[in-house]
Coordinates of C-alpha atoms and ligand atoms in Angstrom, one line a residue:
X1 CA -29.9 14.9 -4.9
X2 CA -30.2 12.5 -7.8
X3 CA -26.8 11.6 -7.7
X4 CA -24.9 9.6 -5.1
X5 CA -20.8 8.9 -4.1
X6 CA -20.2 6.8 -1.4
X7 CA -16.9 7.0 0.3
X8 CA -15.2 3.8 1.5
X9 CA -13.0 4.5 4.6
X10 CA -14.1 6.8 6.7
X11 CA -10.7 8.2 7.9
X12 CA -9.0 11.3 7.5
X13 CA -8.8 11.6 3.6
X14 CA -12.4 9.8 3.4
X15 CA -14.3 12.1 5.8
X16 CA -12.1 15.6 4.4
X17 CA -13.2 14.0 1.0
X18 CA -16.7 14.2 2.2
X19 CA -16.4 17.6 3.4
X20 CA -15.1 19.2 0.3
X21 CA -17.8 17.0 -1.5
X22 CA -20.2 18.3 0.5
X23 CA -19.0 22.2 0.2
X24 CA -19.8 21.3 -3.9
X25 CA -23.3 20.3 -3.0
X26 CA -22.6 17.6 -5.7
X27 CA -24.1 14.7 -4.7
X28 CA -26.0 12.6 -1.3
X29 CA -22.9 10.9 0.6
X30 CA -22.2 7.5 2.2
X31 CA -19.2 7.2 4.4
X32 CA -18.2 3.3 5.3
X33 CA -15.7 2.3 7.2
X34 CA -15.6 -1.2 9.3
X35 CA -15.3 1.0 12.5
X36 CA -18.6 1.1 14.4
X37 CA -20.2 4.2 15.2
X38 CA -17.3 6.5 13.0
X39 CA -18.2 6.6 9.8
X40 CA -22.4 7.5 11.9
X41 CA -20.8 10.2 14.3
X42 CA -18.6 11.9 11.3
X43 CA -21.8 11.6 9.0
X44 CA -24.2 13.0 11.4
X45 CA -21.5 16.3 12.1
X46 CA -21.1 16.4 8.4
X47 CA -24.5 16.8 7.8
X48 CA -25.4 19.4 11.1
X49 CA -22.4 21.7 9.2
X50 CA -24.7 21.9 6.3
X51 CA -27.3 24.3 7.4
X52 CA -24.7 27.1 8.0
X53 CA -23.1 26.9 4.4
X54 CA -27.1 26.3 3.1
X55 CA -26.2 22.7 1.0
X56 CA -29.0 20.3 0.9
X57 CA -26.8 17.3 0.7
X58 CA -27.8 13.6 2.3
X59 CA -25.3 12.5 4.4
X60 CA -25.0 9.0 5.8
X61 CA -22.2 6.9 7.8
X62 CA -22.5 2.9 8.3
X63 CA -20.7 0.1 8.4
X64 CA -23.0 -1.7 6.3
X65 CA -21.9 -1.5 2.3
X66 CA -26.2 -1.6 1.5
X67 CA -26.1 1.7 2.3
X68 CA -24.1 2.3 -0.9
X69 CA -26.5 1.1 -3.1
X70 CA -27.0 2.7 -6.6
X71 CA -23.7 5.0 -5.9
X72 CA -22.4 6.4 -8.8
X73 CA -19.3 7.3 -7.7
X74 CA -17.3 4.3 -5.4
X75 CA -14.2 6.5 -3.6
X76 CA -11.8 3.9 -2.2
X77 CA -9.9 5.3 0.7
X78 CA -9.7 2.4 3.1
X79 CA -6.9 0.9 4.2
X80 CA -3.5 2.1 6.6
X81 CA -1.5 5.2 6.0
X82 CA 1.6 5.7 6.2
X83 CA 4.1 6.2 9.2
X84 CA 7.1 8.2 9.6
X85 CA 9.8 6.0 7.5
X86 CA 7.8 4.2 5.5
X87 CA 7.3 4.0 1.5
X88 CA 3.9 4.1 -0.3
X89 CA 5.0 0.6 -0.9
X90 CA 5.7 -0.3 2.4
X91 CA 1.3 -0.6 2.5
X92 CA 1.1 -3.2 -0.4
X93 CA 0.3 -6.3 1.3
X94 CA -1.9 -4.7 4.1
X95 CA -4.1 -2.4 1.6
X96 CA -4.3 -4.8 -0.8
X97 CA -6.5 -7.0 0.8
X98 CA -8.6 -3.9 1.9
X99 CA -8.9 -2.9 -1.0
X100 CA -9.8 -5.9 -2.6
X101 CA -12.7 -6.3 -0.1
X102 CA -13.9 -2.8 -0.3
X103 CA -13.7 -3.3 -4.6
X104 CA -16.1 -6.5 -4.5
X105 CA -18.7 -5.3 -1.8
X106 CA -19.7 -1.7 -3.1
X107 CA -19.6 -3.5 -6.6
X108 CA -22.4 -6.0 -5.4
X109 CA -24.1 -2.9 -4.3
X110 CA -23.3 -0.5 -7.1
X111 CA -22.5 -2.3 -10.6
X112 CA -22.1 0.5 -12.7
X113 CA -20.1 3.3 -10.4
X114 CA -17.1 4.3 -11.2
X115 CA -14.1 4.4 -9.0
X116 CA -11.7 6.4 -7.9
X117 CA -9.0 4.9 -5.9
X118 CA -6.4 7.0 -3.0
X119 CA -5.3 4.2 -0.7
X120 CA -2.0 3.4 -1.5
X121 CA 0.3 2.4 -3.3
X122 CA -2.1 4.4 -5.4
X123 CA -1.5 2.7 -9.2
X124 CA -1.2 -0.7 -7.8
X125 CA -4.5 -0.5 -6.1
X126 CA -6.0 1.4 -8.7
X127 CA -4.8 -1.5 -10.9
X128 CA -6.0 -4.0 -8.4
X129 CA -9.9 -2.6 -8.5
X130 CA -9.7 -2.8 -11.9
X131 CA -8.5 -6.1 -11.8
X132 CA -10.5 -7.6 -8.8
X133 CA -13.7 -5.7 -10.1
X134 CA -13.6 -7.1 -14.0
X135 CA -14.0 -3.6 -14.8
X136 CA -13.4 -1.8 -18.1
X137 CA -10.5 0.5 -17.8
X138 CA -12.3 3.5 -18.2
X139 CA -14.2 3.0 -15.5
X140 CA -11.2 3.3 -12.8
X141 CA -8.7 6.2 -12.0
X142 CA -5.9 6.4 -9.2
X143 CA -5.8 10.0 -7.9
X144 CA -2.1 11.0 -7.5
X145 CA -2.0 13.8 -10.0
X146 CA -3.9 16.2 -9.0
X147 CA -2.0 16.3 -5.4
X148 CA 1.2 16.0 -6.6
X149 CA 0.9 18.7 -8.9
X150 CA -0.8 21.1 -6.5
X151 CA 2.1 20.4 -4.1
X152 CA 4.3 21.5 -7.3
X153 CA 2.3 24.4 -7.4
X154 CA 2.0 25.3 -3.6
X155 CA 6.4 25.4 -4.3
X156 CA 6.3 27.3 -7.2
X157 CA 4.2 30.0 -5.3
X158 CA 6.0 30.2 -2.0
X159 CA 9.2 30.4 -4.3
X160 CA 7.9 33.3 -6.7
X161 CA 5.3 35.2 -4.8
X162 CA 3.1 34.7 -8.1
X163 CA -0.4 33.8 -7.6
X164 CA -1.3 29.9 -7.2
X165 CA -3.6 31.0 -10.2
X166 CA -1.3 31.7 -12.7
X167 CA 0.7 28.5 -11.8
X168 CA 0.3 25.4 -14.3
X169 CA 2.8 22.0 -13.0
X170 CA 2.1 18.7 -14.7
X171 CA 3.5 16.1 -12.5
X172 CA 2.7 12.4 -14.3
X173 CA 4.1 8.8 -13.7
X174 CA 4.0 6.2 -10.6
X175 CA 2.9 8.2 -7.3
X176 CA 6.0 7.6 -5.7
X177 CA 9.4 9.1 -5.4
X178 CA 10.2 8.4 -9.0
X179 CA 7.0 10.7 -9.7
X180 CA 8.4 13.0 -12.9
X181 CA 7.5 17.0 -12.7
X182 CA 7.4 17.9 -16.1
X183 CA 9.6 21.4 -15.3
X184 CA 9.0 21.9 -19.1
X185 CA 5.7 21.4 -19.6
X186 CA 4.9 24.0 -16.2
X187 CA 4.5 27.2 -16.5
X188 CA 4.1 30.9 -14.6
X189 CA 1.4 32.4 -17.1
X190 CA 3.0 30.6 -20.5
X191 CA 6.1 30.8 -19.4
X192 CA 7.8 27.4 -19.2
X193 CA 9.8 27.2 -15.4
X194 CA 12.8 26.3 -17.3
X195 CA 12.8 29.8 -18.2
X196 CA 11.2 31.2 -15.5
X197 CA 13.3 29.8 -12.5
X198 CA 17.2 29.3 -12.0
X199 CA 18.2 25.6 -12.5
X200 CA 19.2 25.0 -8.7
X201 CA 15.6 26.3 -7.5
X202 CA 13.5 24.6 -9.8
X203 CA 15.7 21.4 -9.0
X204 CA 14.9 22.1 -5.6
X205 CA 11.3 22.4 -6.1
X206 CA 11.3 19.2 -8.1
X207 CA 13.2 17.3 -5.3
X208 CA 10.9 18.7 -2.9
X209 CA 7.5 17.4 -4.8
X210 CA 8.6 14.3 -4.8
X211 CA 8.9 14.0 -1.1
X212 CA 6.1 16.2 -0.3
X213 CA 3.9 13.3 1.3
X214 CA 6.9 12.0 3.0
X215 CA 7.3 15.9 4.2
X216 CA 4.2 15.5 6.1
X217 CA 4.2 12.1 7.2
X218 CA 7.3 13.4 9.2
X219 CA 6.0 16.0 10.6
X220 CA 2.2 14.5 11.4
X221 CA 4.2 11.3 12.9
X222 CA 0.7 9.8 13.0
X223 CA -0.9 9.6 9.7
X224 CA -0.6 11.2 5.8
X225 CA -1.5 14.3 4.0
X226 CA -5.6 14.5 3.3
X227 CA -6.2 18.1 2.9
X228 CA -4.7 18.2 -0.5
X229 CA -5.5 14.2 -1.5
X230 CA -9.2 14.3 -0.4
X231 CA -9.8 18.0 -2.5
X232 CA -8.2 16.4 -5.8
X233 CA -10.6 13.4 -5.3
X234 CA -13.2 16.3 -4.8
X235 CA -12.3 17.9 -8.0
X236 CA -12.2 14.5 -10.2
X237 CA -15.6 13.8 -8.8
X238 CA -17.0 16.8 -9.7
X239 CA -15.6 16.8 -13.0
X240 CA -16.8 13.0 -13.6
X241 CA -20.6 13.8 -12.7
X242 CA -20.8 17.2 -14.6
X243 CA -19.5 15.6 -17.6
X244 CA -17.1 18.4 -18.2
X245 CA -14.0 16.9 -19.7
X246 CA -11.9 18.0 -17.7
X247 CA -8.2 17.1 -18.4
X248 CA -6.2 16.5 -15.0
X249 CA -3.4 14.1 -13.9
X250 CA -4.8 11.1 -12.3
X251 CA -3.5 7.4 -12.6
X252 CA -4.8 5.3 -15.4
X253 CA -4.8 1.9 -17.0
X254 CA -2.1 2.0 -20.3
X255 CA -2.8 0.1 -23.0
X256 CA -0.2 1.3 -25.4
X257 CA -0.1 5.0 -24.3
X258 CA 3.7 6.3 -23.4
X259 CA 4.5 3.0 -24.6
X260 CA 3.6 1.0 -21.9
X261 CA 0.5 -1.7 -21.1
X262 CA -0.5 -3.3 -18.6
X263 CA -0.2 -0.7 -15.8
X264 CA -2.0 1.6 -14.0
X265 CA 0.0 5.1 -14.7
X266 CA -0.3 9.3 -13.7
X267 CA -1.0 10.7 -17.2
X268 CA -2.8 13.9 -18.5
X269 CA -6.4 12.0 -18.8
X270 CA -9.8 13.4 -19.7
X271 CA -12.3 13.2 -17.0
X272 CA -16.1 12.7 -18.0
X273 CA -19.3 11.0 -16.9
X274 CA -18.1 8.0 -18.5
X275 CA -14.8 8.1 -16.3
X276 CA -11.8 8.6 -18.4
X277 CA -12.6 9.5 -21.7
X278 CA -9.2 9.9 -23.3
X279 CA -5.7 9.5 -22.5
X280 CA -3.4 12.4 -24.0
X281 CA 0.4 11.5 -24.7
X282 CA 2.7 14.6 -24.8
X283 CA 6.0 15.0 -26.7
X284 CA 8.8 14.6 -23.9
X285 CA 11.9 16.0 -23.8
X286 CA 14.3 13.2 -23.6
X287 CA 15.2 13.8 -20.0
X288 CA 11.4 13.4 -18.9
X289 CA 11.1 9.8 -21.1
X290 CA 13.9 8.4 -19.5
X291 CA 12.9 9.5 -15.8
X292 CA 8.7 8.5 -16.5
X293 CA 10.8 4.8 -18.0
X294 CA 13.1 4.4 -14.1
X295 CA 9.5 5.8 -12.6
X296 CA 7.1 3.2 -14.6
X297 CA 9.2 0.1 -14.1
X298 CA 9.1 0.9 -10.0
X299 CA 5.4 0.5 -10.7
X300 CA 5.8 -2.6 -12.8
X301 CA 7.9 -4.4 -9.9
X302 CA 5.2 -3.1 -7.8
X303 CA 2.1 -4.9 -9.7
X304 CA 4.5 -8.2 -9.5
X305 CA 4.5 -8.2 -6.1
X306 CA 0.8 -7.8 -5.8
X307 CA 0.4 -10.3 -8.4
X308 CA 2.6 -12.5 -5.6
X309 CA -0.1 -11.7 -3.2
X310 CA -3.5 -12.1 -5.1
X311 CA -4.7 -14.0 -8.1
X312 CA -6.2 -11.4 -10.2
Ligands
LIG401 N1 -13.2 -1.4 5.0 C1 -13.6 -0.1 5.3 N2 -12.7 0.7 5.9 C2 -11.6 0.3 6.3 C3 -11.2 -1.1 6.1 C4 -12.1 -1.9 5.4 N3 -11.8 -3.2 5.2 N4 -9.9 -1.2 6.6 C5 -9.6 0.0 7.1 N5 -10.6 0.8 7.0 C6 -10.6 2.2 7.4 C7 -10.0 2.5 8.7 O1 -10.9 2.1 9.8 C8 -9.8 4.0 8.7 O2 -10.9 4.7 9.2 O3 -9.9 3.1 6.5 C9 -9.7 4.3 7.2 C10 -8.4 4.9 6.8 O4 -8.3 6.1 7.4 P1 -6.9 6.7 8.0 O5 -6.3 5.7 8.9 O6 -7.3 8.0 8.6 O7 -6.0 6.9 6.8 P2 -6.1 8.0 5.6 O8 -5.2 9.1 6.0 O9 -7.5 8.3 5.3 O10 -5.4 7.3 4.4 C11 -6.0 6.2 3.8 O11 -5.3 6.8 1.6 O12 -3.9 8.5 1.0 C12 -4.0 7.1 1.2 O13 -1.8 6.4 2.0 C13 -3.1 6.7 2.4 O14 -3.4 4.3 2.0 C14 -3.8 5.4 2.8 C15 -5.3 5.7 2.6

């Protein structure tokens, strides 16, 4: 194929990520990860899967970052999950330096890719590789969006019995439990869920979204979501190498926008083969403002505290 996305971290959102890729016939693939042998075997069953679905897709596992070479998508999934307990933030200092790592080694190998970050805390590191990798900020998105709204709309389903299809949630800010579902901006076919739903449900489903990860990290006990993350990655991929312009969620660097700077953010952002191409502000109700404001300045103690731990 004449494009290429290389996948660092080789784990259970890396490889799923790989898999949906793959299903999309998008792009060759690269898995790294710094364990020998994984990132091979995984590739190798990957790639045996292929004839059955009939994708000619090139996929390769090592733990050698030459293999990325000429990538054109970097996906930055390395680093340690969750556990049962534990906050997003709870990872800084250990994913940090992962991160950091995996940023300036598949840049030596790939100068102009674009990146799309999932370890987490997923805007600080987003903001890190930015950082870290002197890139321009177009040319770096945190996925958090994506999942978090699909959660929102997995809720909204189960809780109406409409079709997932007919199901629009916007769910922006820090991925974290200050994450803001924008109930008015959602809809069941045009029809906002303020209207739609009683208060107490739709508060319920709110509440809910924000905990989903923590939902699973409970029940799993030995690891995070990666169904839902690795398909969102799949679908901001796909949407960055078709050029389509797709407008999705997804964490990005503000300069101005919802009246913030300096931060890595979830807002409605148009995806393209440039990365993102636009950022789009919406009107907020005041209710929304205020909780994105409590939401972004968890993110801003957040960057501090990597800035504590890295000289970027
Ligand atoms: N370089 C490459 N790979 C690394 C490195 C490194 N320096 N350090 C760790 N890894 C690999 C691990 O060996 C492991 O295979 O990253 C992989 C992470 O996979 P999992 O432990 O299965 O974790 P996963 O569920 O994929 O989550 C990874 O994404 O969604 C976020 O919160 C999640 O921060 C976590 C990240």
């Amino acid at each position: 194929m004449s494009s290429k996305i290389s996948i660092i971290g080789a784990g259970m959102t890396g490889a799923t990520t790989a898999h949906w890729l793959a299903e999309r016939e998008l792009a060759d693939l690269v898995l790294v990860d710094i364990v020998e042998g994984m990132p091979q075997g995984k590739a190798l069953d990957l790639l045996q899967s292929l004839p059955v679905i009939g994708k000619d897709v090139a996929v390769v596992g090592s733990n050698d970052y030459a293999a990325t070479k000429g990538s054109d998508i970097i996906v930055i999934t390395a680093g340690v999950p969750r556990k049962p307990g534990m906050s997003r933030e709870d990872l800084l200092t250990t994913n940090a330096q992962i991160v950091q790592a995996a940023t300036e080694n598949a840049l030596k190998e790939s100068p102009d890719a674009i990146f799309i970050v999932l370890t987490n805390p997923l805007d600080t590191m987003a903001y890190l590789t930015m950082k870290v990798g002197k890139l321009p900020p177009e040319r770096v998105v945190g996925q958090a969006g994506i999942l978090d709204s699909a959660r929102m709309r997995a809720f909204v389903a189960l809780e109406t019995g409409v079709s997932v299809e007919n199901i629009a949630c916007y769910v922006l800010g820090g991925h974290g439990d200050e994450m803001v579902p924008l109930t008015s901006r959602s809809n069941i076919a045009g029809i906002s869920l303020r209207e739609y739903l009683p208060a107490d449900r739709l508060e319920a489903i709110v509440d809910r979204t924000r905990k989903g990860g923590g939902e699973i990290v409970s029940l799993l006990k030995t690891g995070s979501a990666y169904y839902a993350p690795a398909v969102a990655v799949a679908q901001m991929a796909e949407a960055i190498l078709k050029d389509k312009h797709l407008i999705v969620p997804a964490s990005a660097y503000l300069q101005g926008e919802y009246g913030l700077t300096d931060i890595f953010f979830g807002v409605p952002v148009q995806l393209g083969r440039g990365g993102v191409e636009r950022i789009l502000e919406y009107a907020l109700e005041p209710d929304e403002k205020a909780a994105l404001e409590k939401s972004a300045a968890a993110v801003k103690e957040s960057i501090q505290v990597l800035h504590s731990l890295v000289k970027i």
